[in-house]
Amino acid sequence: MIIKCPYCGPRDVIEFTYQGDATRQRPDPASTDQAAWNAYVYDRANPMGGHREFWLHSGGCRQHLVVTRDMATHVISSVGFARDAVASGKGGDRP
Amino acid sequence: MAEPQSPLGHTFVPGDHGNSAGGIGLVLTERRDVSIVQVTAWRGTIPAVLTAIGDVTGLNLADKPGAGRSAGEKSAFGFAPGRYFVVAPSADLEDRLRRAIPLETGTIIDLTHGRTAIRVKGPWSEWVLSKLFAIDFSEHGFPVGFGRATLHHDIHANIQRTDAETFDLYVFRTFARSFWQTLGHAAAEVGYRVE
Ligand SMILES: [Zn+2]
């Protein structure tokens, strides 16, 4: 699998570290809703098809990325810096 | 500060090696007299940092991924958003950058003691480096002056192309001896000279 880093260009997946689901939303830190925290920490949808996820380009520019990847085919439809996605409110929480 | 003690030790053997009877495909050198400094811009201060690097080194960098320049033993290149390697054969490079780049503009860290600078020069440089790093070394994919951050067997390295057949590699000092030996093995088939 090759991920096209917005800074470094196309690189082999060996340079990247997976950092999880980018769609989940952290509960309010003041919340004591145990079910909400449990869902945030453990529940994953594992959909077949497109999925937004965090990757760290640990072997390159060391930037956190948001990658949209098809979970069945590994086809990647978009890659962006996580800070831009988070700033725009579309990136889920920070990794 | 330049680092006077080479980590390559007894593995640095000047002379011809490998299949040198068929010609010298590469010349390998360790650049021991350079200072290596990382400069990091804050968000929004990239233009100011690039101006400061230009003022200190005379190397004017474009604000685009991996862009860099080199002139003689001086070089500078980007390897991540707002992060730059600056290299020069002067012991006061860090001080000069620090004076030009106050904390509001960016941060400075001297990597001279943490990195070893290796120059790979010759008509077979793209071929040999392609054995070690999974990036495109063709001049189309890796233009002169540009820099890259990538991995060699899970170990980080920074690479700058300084002309059509020359690459400067910056590897972690504690892995430099191992890397140097691996580089020699990779270069053996084309014949190489250590200077
Ligand atoms: Zn990258």
Coordinates of C-alpha atoms and ligand atoms in Angstrom, one line a residue:
Chain A
M1 CA 0.0 0.0 0.0
I2 CA 1.3 3.5 -0.9
I3 CA 0.1 6.6 0.9
K4 CA 0.6 9.9 -0.9
C5 CA 1.8 12.2 1.9
P6 CA 0.8 15.8 1.2
Y7 CA 4.4 16.9 2.0
C8 CA 6.6 13.9 1.0
G9 CA 4.7 12.5 -1.9
P10 CA 4.0 8.8 -2.4
R11 CA 5.6 6.6 0.2
D12 CA 5.4 2.9 1.1
V13 CA 3.2 2.1 4.0
I14 CA 6.2 0.9 6.0
E15 CA 7.0 4.6 6.6
F16 CA 3.6 5.1 8.3
T17 CA 2.1 4.3 11.7
Y18 CA -1.6 3.6 12.0
Q19 CA -3.2 5.8 14.6
G20 CA -6.8 4.7 14.5
D21 CA -10.3 5.7 13.6
A22 CA -10.6 9.4 12.7
T23 CA -14.4 9.5 12.9
R24 CA -14.9 9.0 16.6
Q25 CA -15.7 12.1 18.8
R26 CA -14.3 12.3 22.4
P27 CA -17.0 12.9 25.0
D28 CA -17.0 16.1 27.0
P29 CA -14.0 15.7 29.3
A30 CA -16.2 16.7 32.2
S31 CA -18.7 13.9 31.3
T32 CA -19.0 10.9 33.7
D33 CA -21.2 9.0 31.2
Q34 CA -19.5 5.6 31.4
A35 CA -21.3 4.2 28.3
A36 CA -20.2 7.2 26.2
W37 CA -16.5 6.8 27.3
N38 CA -16.7 3.0 26.8
A39 CA -18.0 3.5 23.3
Y40 CA -15.3 6.2 22.6
V41 CA -12.5 3.9 23.7
Y42 CA -13.7 0.5 22.5
D43 CA -16.5 0.6 19.9
R44 CA -15.4 0.6 16.3
A45 CA -17.7 0.2 13.3
N46 CA -15.2 -1.6 11.0
P47 CA -17.1 -0.7 7.9
M48 CA -16.5 -2.3 4.5
G49 CA -15.8 0.6 2.2
G50 CA -14.5 4.2 2.8
H51 CA -13.1 5.0 6.2
R52 CA -11.4 8.0 7.7
E53 CA -8.4 7.2 9.8
F54 CA -5.3 8.8 11.3
W55 CA -1.8 7.9 10.1
L56 CA 1.5 9.3 11.3
H57 CA 4.2 9.7 8.7
S58 CA 6.7 8.5 11.3
G59 CA 9.4 7.6 8.7
G60 CA 9.1 10.9 6.8
C61 CA 7.9 14.3 7.7
R62 CA 6.4 13.1 11.1
Q63 CA 3.1 14.8 10.4
H64 CA -0.2 13.4 11.5
L65 CA -2.5 12.7 8.5
V66 CA -6.1 11.9 7.9
V67 CA -6.4 9.2 5.2
T68 CA -9.7 8.1 3.6
R69 CA -9.1 4.4 2.7
D70 CA -11.4 1.8 1.3
M71 CA -11.2 -1.0 4.0
A72 CA -12.0 -3.7 1.3
T73 CA -9.6 -2.6 -1.5
H74 CA -7.1 -0.3 0.3
V75 CA -7.8 2.3 -2.4
I76 CA -7.0 5.7 -0.8
S77 CA -9.3 8.5 -2.0
S78 CA -7.8 11.4 0.0
V79 CA -5.0 12.3 2.3
G80 CA -4.6 15.5 4.3
F81 CA -2.8 17.0 7.3
A82 CA -4.7 16.1 10.4
R83 CA -4.3 19.6 11.8
D84 CA -6.2 20.9 8.8
A85 CA -8.9 18.3 9.2
V86 CA -9.2 19.0 12.9
A87 CA -9.3 22.7 12.4
S88 CA -12.1 22.4 9.9
G89 CA -14.0 20.2 12.3
K90 CA -14.0 17.2 10.0
G91 CA -11.2 15.1 11.4
G92 CA -12.6 13.7 14.6
D93 CA -10.4 14.1 17.7
R94 CA -6.7 14.5 17.7
P95 CA -4.9 11.1 17.7
Chain B
M1 CA 30.1 23.0 16.4
A2 CA 31.7 20.5 14.0
E3 CA 32.3 17.1 15.5
P4 CA 36.0 16.1 15.3
Q5 CA 35.5 12.4 16.3
S6 CA 34.2 10.2 13.5
P7 CA 31.8 7.4 14.4
L8 CA 33.0 5.4 11.4
G9 CA 36.2 4.4 13.1
H10 CA 38.1 1.5 11.6
T11 CA 35.3 1.0 9.0
F12 CA 36.4 4.2 7.2
V13 CA 39.2 2.8 4.9
P14 CA 40.3 5.3 2.2
G15 CA 41.0 3.7 -1.1
D16 CA 39.3 1.6 -3.8
H17 CA 36.9 -1.1 -2.9
G18 CA 34.5 -3.6 -4.4
N19 CA 34.5 -4.2 -8.1
S20 CA 36.9 -1.2 -8.7
A21 CA 38.8 -3.1 -11.4
G22 CA 35.7 -2.3 -13.6
G23 CA 35.9 1.4 -12.8
I24 CA 34.8 3.7 -9.9
G25 CA 31.1 4.0 -9.9
L26 CA 30.9 6.0 -6.6
V27 CA 33.0 8.1 -4.3
L28 CA 32.0 8.0 -0.7
T29 CA 33.1 10.7 1.8
E30 CA 32.3 11.6 5.3
R31 CA 31.8 15.4 5.7
R32 CA 33.4 15.9 9.1
D33 CA 33.8 19.7 9.1
V34 CA 30.2 20.8 8.9
S35 CA 27.7 22.0 11.5
I36 CA 24.2 20.6 11.1
V37 CA 21.3 22.6 12.5
Q38 CA 17.6 22.1 12.5
V39 CA 15.4 25.1 12.2
T40 CA 11.6 24.9 12.9
A41 CA 9.1 27.6 12.1
W42 CA 5.9 28.2 14.0
R43 CA 2.7 28.2 12.1
G44 CA 2.7 31.5 10.1
T45 CA 6.4 32.2 10.5
I46 CA 7.7 30.1 7.5
P47 CA 8.4 33.2 5.3
A48 CA 10.4 34.9 8.2
V49 CA 12.4 31.7 8.8
L50 CA 13.2 31.3 5.1
T51 CA 14.4 34.9 5.0
A52 CA 16.6 34.4 8.1
I53 CA 18.1 31.2 6.6
G54 CA 18.8 33.1 3.5
D55 CA 20.4 36.0 5.4
V56 CA 22.7 33.6 7.4
T57 CA 23.7 31.2 4.6
G58 CA 23.0 33.0 1.3
L59 CA 20.8 30.1 0.3
N60 CA 17.3 31.3 -0.6
L61 CA 14.7 28.5 -0.3
A62 CA 11.3 28.4 -2.0
D63 CA 8.3 27.7 0.3
K64 CA 7.4 24.3 -1.1
P65 CA 7.8 20.8 0.1
G66 CA 11.4 19.6 0.2
A67 CA 12.7 22.6 -1.5
G68 CA 16.4 23.4 -0.9
R69 CA 19.7 24.7 -2.3
S70 CA 23.3 24.0 -1.9
A71 CA 26.5 25.9 -2.7
G72 CA 29.8 24.3 -2.0
E73 CA 29.7 22.9 1.5
K74 CA 26.7 25.0 2.5
S75 CA 23.2 23.6 2.1
A76 CA 19.7 24.0 3.3
F77 CA 16.5 22.1 2.6
G78 CA 13.0 21.4 4.0
F79 CA 12.1 17.9 5.1
A80 CA 8.7 18.5 6.8
P81 CA 6.3 21.4 7.0
G82 CA 8.2 24.4 8.5
R83 CA 11.3 22.3 9.3
Y84 CA 14.7 22.8 7.7
F85 CA 18.1 21.3 7.8
V86 CA 20.8 23.9 7.6
V87 CA 24.4 22.8 7.0
A88 CA 27.6 24.8 6.8
P89 CA 31.3 24.4 7.5
S90 CA 31.3 27.0 10.2
A91 CA 31.4 26.4 13.9
D92 CA 29.2 29.4 14.7
L93 CA 26.3 28.3 12.4
E94 CA 24.0 27.7 15.4
D95 CA 24.8 31.1 17.0
R96 CA 24.3 32.9 13.7
L97 CA 20.9 31.2 13.2
R98 CA 19.9 31.8 16.8
R99 CA 20.6 35.6 16.4
A100 CA 18.6 35.7 13.2
I101 CA 15.7 33.6 14.4
P102 CA 14.3 34.8 17.8
L103 CA 12.0 32.4 19.7
E104 CA 8.9 34.2 18.3
T105 CA 10.0 33.2 14.8
G106 CA 11.2 29.7 15.3
T107 CA 13.4 27.2 17.2
I108 CA 16.9 26.1 16.6
I109 CA 18.5 22.8 17.5
D110 CA 22.1 21.8 16.8
L111 CA 22.2 18.3 15.5
T112 CA 25.9 18.2 14.6
H113 CA 26.8 15.7 17.4
G114 CA 23.7 13.6 16.6
R115 CA 24.1 13.1 12.8
T116 CA 26.8 11.9 10.5
A117 CA 27.1 13.5 7.0
I118 CA 27.9 11.1 4.2
R119 CA 28.4 12.2 0.6
V120 CA 27.6 9.7 -2.2
K121 CA 28.9 11.0 -5.5
G122 CA 29.1 9.3 -8.9
P123 CA 27.3 8.0 -11.9
W124 CA 25.9 5.0 -10.0
S125 CA 24.6 7.0 -7.0
E126 CA 20.9 6.7 -7.9
W127 CA 21.3 3.0 -8.5
V128 CA 23.0 2.3 -5.3
L129 CA 20.8 4.5 -3.1
S130 CA 17.7 2.9 -4.6
K131 CA 18.8 -0.4 -3.0
L132 CA 18.6 1.2 0.4
F133 CA 15.7 3.6 0.4
A134 CA 12.2 3.1 -1.0
I135 CA 12.0 6.5 -2.7
D136 CA 12.4 7.7 -6.3
F137 CA 16.0 8.9 -6.9
S138 CA 15.5 9.8 -10.5
E139 CA 16.2 13.5 -11.2
H140 CA 12.5 13.9 -12.2
G141 CA 11.3 12.6 -8.9
F142 CA 14.1 14.1 -6.8
P143 CA 15.4 17.3 -8.3
V144 CA 18.7 19.0 -7.6
G145 CA 18.6 20.9 -4.3
F146 CA 15.6 19.1 -2.9
G147 CA 15.6 17.2 0.4
R148 CA 13.8 14.1 1.7
A149 CA 13.1 12.5 5.0
T150 CA 12.8 8.7 4.7
L151 CA 13.8 5.4 6.3
H152 CA 16.6 2.9 5.8
H153 CA 15.5 -0.4 7.5
D154 CA 13.3 1.6 9.9
I155 CA 16.0 4.0 10.7
H156 CA 15.4 7.7 9.9
A157 CA 17.6 9.5 7.4
N158 CA 17.7 12.9 5.6
I159 CA 18.9 13.1 2.1
Q160 CA 19.6 16.1 -0.2
R161 CA 20.5 15.9 -3.9
T162 CA 23.2 18.5 -4.6
D163 CA 23.8 17.8 -8.3
A164 CA 22.9 15.3 -11.0
E165 CA 25.0 12.5 -9.4
T166 CA 25.6 13.7 -5.8
F167 CA 23.5 13.0 -2.7
D168 CA 24.3 14.1 0.9
L169 CA 23.0 11.7 3.5
Y170 CA 22.4 12.6 7.2
V171 CA 22.1 9.5 9.4
F172 CA 21.9 9.1 13.1
R173 CA 25.4 9.1 14.5
T174 CA 25.0 5.9 16.6
F175 CA 23.8 4.0 13.5
A176 CA 26.4 5.6 11.2
R177 CA 29.0 2.9 11.3
S178 CA 26.4 0.2 10.5
F179 CA 24.9 2.3 7.7
W180 CA 28.4 3.0 6.3
Q181 CA 29.1 -0.7 6.1
T182 CA 25.8 -1.4 4.5
L183 CA 26.4 1.4 2.0
G184 CA 29.8 -0.1 1.1
H185 CA 28.1 -3.5 0.5
A186 CA 25.5 -1.9 -1.7
A187 CA 28.2 0.0 -3.7
A188 CA 30.6 -3.0 -4.1
E189 CA 29.2 -4.1 -7.4
V190 CA 29.9 -0.7 -9.1
G191 CA 33.3 -0.2 -7.5
Y192 CA 33.7 2.7 -5.0
R193 CA 36.4 4.9 -3.7
V194 CA 36.5 6.2 -0.1
E195 CA 38.1 9.6 0.3
Ligands
ZN1 ZN 5.3 13.0 5.0

